[in-house]
């Protein structure tokens, strides 16, 4: 059976979900596909390209914020959080690919357009949108780390706040700050 790009991406996502980002190596991926690591380079030029492709898959179908700006951004943030929580270490992966400029799309574009459409000046809208993206990724990263590393802390671990409640409260506070920026 010939290997194709979808096989490579699906296998990489399965490794990410089972073992995490640190253990997603080209060698492990090749072994899972029953090929030598060199065969992967027919499908991806390097590991960063593979990781960028995973970000695209993880975020595929994330809709732009819709409706009144506040409800639209809150719903969008919830949808992004859900997508990230669906895959182990995905917040770290998305943050890394954004930091090195390899994410296929800028997550802040949709929220910025929503805010601009509601009347916020473009510079403020962009800043508010980027802040929202950073909050979502950071919050999910902490949620994912607590799940994976929390058991190591044992009985001395700090109490874990409810992820969804804490997240929605934080988004609300952030949106309050954005609302104060409208003319």
C-alpha positions as a Python dict, from the first residue, in 0.01 Angstrom:
ca = {
    (1, 'X'): (0, 0, 0),
    (2, 'X'): (136, 341, -99),
    (3, 'X'): (167, 602, 172),
    (4, 'X'): (-15, 932, 121),
    (5, 'X'): (-20, 1270, 296),
    (6, 'X'): (-339, 1189, 487),
    (7, 'X'): (-187, 866, 622),
    (8, 'X'): (112, 1062, 751),
    (9, 'X'): (-100, 1333, 912),
    (10, 'X'): (-344, 1086, 1068),
    (11, 'X'): (-61, 878, 1213),
    (12, 'X'): (112, 1190, 1348),
    (13, 'X'): (-211, 1306, 1513),
    (14, 'X'): (-257, 962, 1670),
    (15, 'X'): (96, 978, 1814),
    (16, 'X'): (34, 1331, 1942),
    (17, 'X'): (-284, 1217, 2115),
    (18, 'X'): (-129, 906, 2269),
    (19, 'X'): (224, 1016, 2356),
    (20, 'X'): (232, 1396, 2338),
    (21, 'X'): (426, 1653, 2142),
    (22, 'X'): (765, 1572, 2295),
    (23, 'X'): (739, 1211, 2175),
    (24, 'X'): (620, 1289, 1824),
    (25, 'X'): (939, 1213, 1635),
    (26, 'X'): (990, 1137, 1271),
    (27, 'X'): (1135, 798, 1366),
    (28, 'X'): (831, 708, 1578),
    (29, 'X'): (600, 826, 1300),
    (30, 'X'): (786, 621, 1040),
    (31, 'X'): (780, 313, 1265),
    (32, 'X'): (404, 349, 1315),
    (33, 'X'): (359, 359, 938),
    (34, 'X'): (596, 69, 875),
    (35, 'X'): (842, 275, 671),
    (36, 'X'): (1187, 426, 716),
    (37, 'X'): (1200, 787, 835),
    (38, 'X'): (1336, 898, 497),
    (39, 'X'): (1011, 791, 328),
    (40, 'X'): (825, 1059, 523),
    (41, 'X'): (1014, 1334, 342),
    (42, 'X'): (820, 1260, 24),
    (43, 'X'): (516, 1390, 216),
    (44, 'X'): (659, 1659, 445),
    (45, 'X'): (978, 1858, 393),
    (46, 'X'): (1067, 1861, 764),
    (47, 'X'): (919, 1813, 1110),
    (48, 'X'): (806, 2176, 1134),
    (49, 'X'): (602, 2133, 817),
    (50, 'X'): (447, 1821, 967),
    (51, 'X'): (359, 2009, 1286),
    (52, 'X'): (214, 2300, 1089),
    (53, 'X'): (-4, 2050, 903),
    (54, 'X'): (-126, 1912, 1235),
    (55, 'X'): (-228, 2262, 1343),
    (56, 'X'): (-427, 2294, 1022),
    (57, 'X'): (-605, 1964, 1092),
    (58, 'X'): (-676, 2053, 1456),
    (59, 'X'): (-822, 2393, 1363),
    (60, 'X'): (-1003, 2274, 1049),
    (61, 'X'): (-1366, 2379, 1057),
    (62, 'X'): (-1328, 2643, 1329),
    (63, 'X'): (-1582, 2898, 1220),
    (64, 'X'): (-1536, 3273, 1232),
    (65, 'X'): (-1711, 3458, 1516),
    (66, 'X'): (-2071, 3534, 1419),
    (67, 'X'): (-2355, 3739, 1560),
    (68, 'X'): (-2325, 4028, 1805),
    (69, 'X'): (-1956, 4080, 1880),
    (70, 'X'): (-1959, 3979, 2246),
    (71, 'X'): (-2160, 3659, 2206),
    (72, 'X'): (-1976, 3581, 1883),
    (73, 'X'): (-1633, 3608, 2045),
    (74, 'X'): (-1739, 3413, 2355),
    (75, 'X'): (-1876, 3132, 2136),
    (76, 'X'): (-1567, 3136, 1917),
    (77, 'X'): (-1338, 3116, 2221),
    (78, 'X'): (-1539, 2817, 2352),
    (79, 'X'): (-1514, 2647, 2012),
    (80, 'X'): (-1137, 2705, 1994),
    (81, 'X'): (-1095, 2572, 2349),
    (82, 'X'): (-1293, 2258, 2260),
    (83, 'X'): (-1081, 2194, 1950),
    (84, 'X'): (-760, 2234, 2147),
    (85, 'X'): (-875, 2015, 2435),
    (86, 'X'): (-958, 1739, 2187),
    (87, 'X'): (-586, 1676, 2120),
    (88, 'X'): (-308, 1632, 2372),
    (89, 'X'): (-53, 1915, 2378),
    (90, 'X'): (-236, 2098, 2099),
    (91, 'X'): (-223, 2434, 2278),
    (92, 'X'): (154, 2405, 2300),
    (93, 'X'): (168, 2294, 1936),
    (94, 'X'): (-49, 2583, 1813),
    (95, 'X'): (146, 2836, 2020),
    (96, 'X'): (476, 2707, 1882),
    (97, 'X'): (364, 2715, 1520),
    (98, 'X'): (223, 3066, 1566),
    (99, 'X'): (547, 3184, 1727),
    (100, 'X'): (761, 3068, 1436),
    (101, 'X'): (514, 3191, 1175),
    (102, 'X'): (417, 2849, 1041),
    (103, 'X'): (48, 2846, 1130),
    (104, 'X'): (-152, 2845, 805),
    (105, 'X'): (-394, 3107, 933),
    (106, 'X'): (-377, 3375, 1198),
    (107, 'X'): (-632, 3284, 1463),
    (108, 'X'): (-676, 3652, 1550),
    (109, 'X'): (-803, 3750, 1203),
    (110, 'X'): (-1164, 3640, 1258),
    (111, 'X'): (-1203, 3798, 1602),
    (112, 'X'): (-1035, 4118, 1479),
    (113, 'X'): (-1277, 4140, 1186),
    (114, 'X'): (-1568, 4084, 1424),
    (115, 'X'): (-1451, 4368, 1649),
    (116, 'X'): (-1379, 4600, 1358),
    (117, 'X'): (-1724, 4526, 1217),
    (118, 'X'): (-1874, 4622, 1552),
    (119, 'X'): (-1705, 4962, 1534),
    (120, 'X'): (-1376, 4921, 1717),
    (121, 'X'): (-1079, 5087, 1548),
    (122, 'X'): (-859, 4833, 1366),
    (123, 'X'): (-554, 4867, 1592),
    (124, 'X'): (-759, 4812, 1907),
    (125, 'X'): (-955, 4532, 1741),
    (126, 'X'): (-632, 4353, 1649),
    (127, 'X'): (-492, 4394, 1999),
    (128, 'X'): (-815, 4267, 2156),
    (129, 'X'): (-827, 3971, 1918),
    (130, 'X'): (-465, 3872, 1983),
    (131, 'X'): (-522, 3902, 2357),
    (132, 'X'): (-823, 3671, 2332),
    (133, 'X'): (-622, 3416, 2130),
    (134, 'X'): (-338, 3428, 2383),
    (135, 'X'): (-583, 3380, 2668),
    (136, 'X'): (-747, 3077, 2506),
    (137, 'X'): (-419, 2909, 2417),
    (138, 'X'): (-266, 2984, 2757),
    (139, 'X'): (-569, 2863, 2948),
    (140, 'X'): (-592, 2540, 2750),
    (141, 'X'): (-219, 2484, 2785),
    (142, 'X'): (-253, 2505, 3163),
    (143, 'X'): (-556, 2274, 3158),
    (144, 'X'): (-363, 2020, 2952),
    (145, 'X'): (-57, 2044, 3175),
    (146, 'X'): (-266, 1995, 3491),
    (147, 'X'): (-421, 1680, 3348),
    (148, 'X'): (-83, 1537, 3249),
    (149, 'X'): (138, 1661, 3531),
    (150, 'X'): (-107, 1713, 3818),
    (151, 'X'): (-80, 1354, 3943),
    (152, 'X'): (295, 1403, 3989),
    (153, 'X'): (230, 1674, 4251),
    (154, 'X'): (37, 1432, 4472),
    (155, 'X'): (-153, 1558, 4774),
    (156, 'X'): (39, 1890, 4778),
    (157, 'X'): (-105, 1999, 4443),
    (158, 'X'): (-309, 2319, 4446),
    (159, 'X'): (-681, 2270, 4386),
    (160, 'X'): (-775, 2266, 4020),
    (161, 'X'): (-1043, 2519, 3929),
    (162, 'X'): (-1323, 2405, 3704),
    (163, 'X'): (-1175, 2446, 3359),
    (164, 'X'): (-1491, 2552, 3179),
    (165, 'X'): (-1620, 2784, 3453),
    (166, 'X'): (-1279, 2945, 3505),
    (167, 'X'): (-1235, 2980, 3128),
    (168, 'X'): (-1573, 3145, 3071),
    (169, 'X'): (-1519, 3383, 3362),
    (170, 'X'): (-1181, 3484, 3218),
    (171, 'X'): (-1326, 3536, 2871),
    (172, 'X'): (-1599, 3750, 3026),
    (173, 'X'): (-1344, 3970, 3202),
    (174, 'X'): (-1141, 4000, 2884),
    (175, 'X'): (-1450, 4097, 2684),
    (176, 'X'): (-1538, 4356, 2949),
    (177, 'X'): (-1197, 4512, 2888),
    (178, 'X'): (-1255, 4511, 2512),
    (179, 'X'): (-1599, 4669, 2558),
    (180, 'X'): (-1435, 4959, 2742),
    (181, 'X'): (-1232, 5033, 2427),
    (182, 'X'): (-1534, 5109, 2208),
    (183, 'X'): (-1592, 5479, 2132),
}
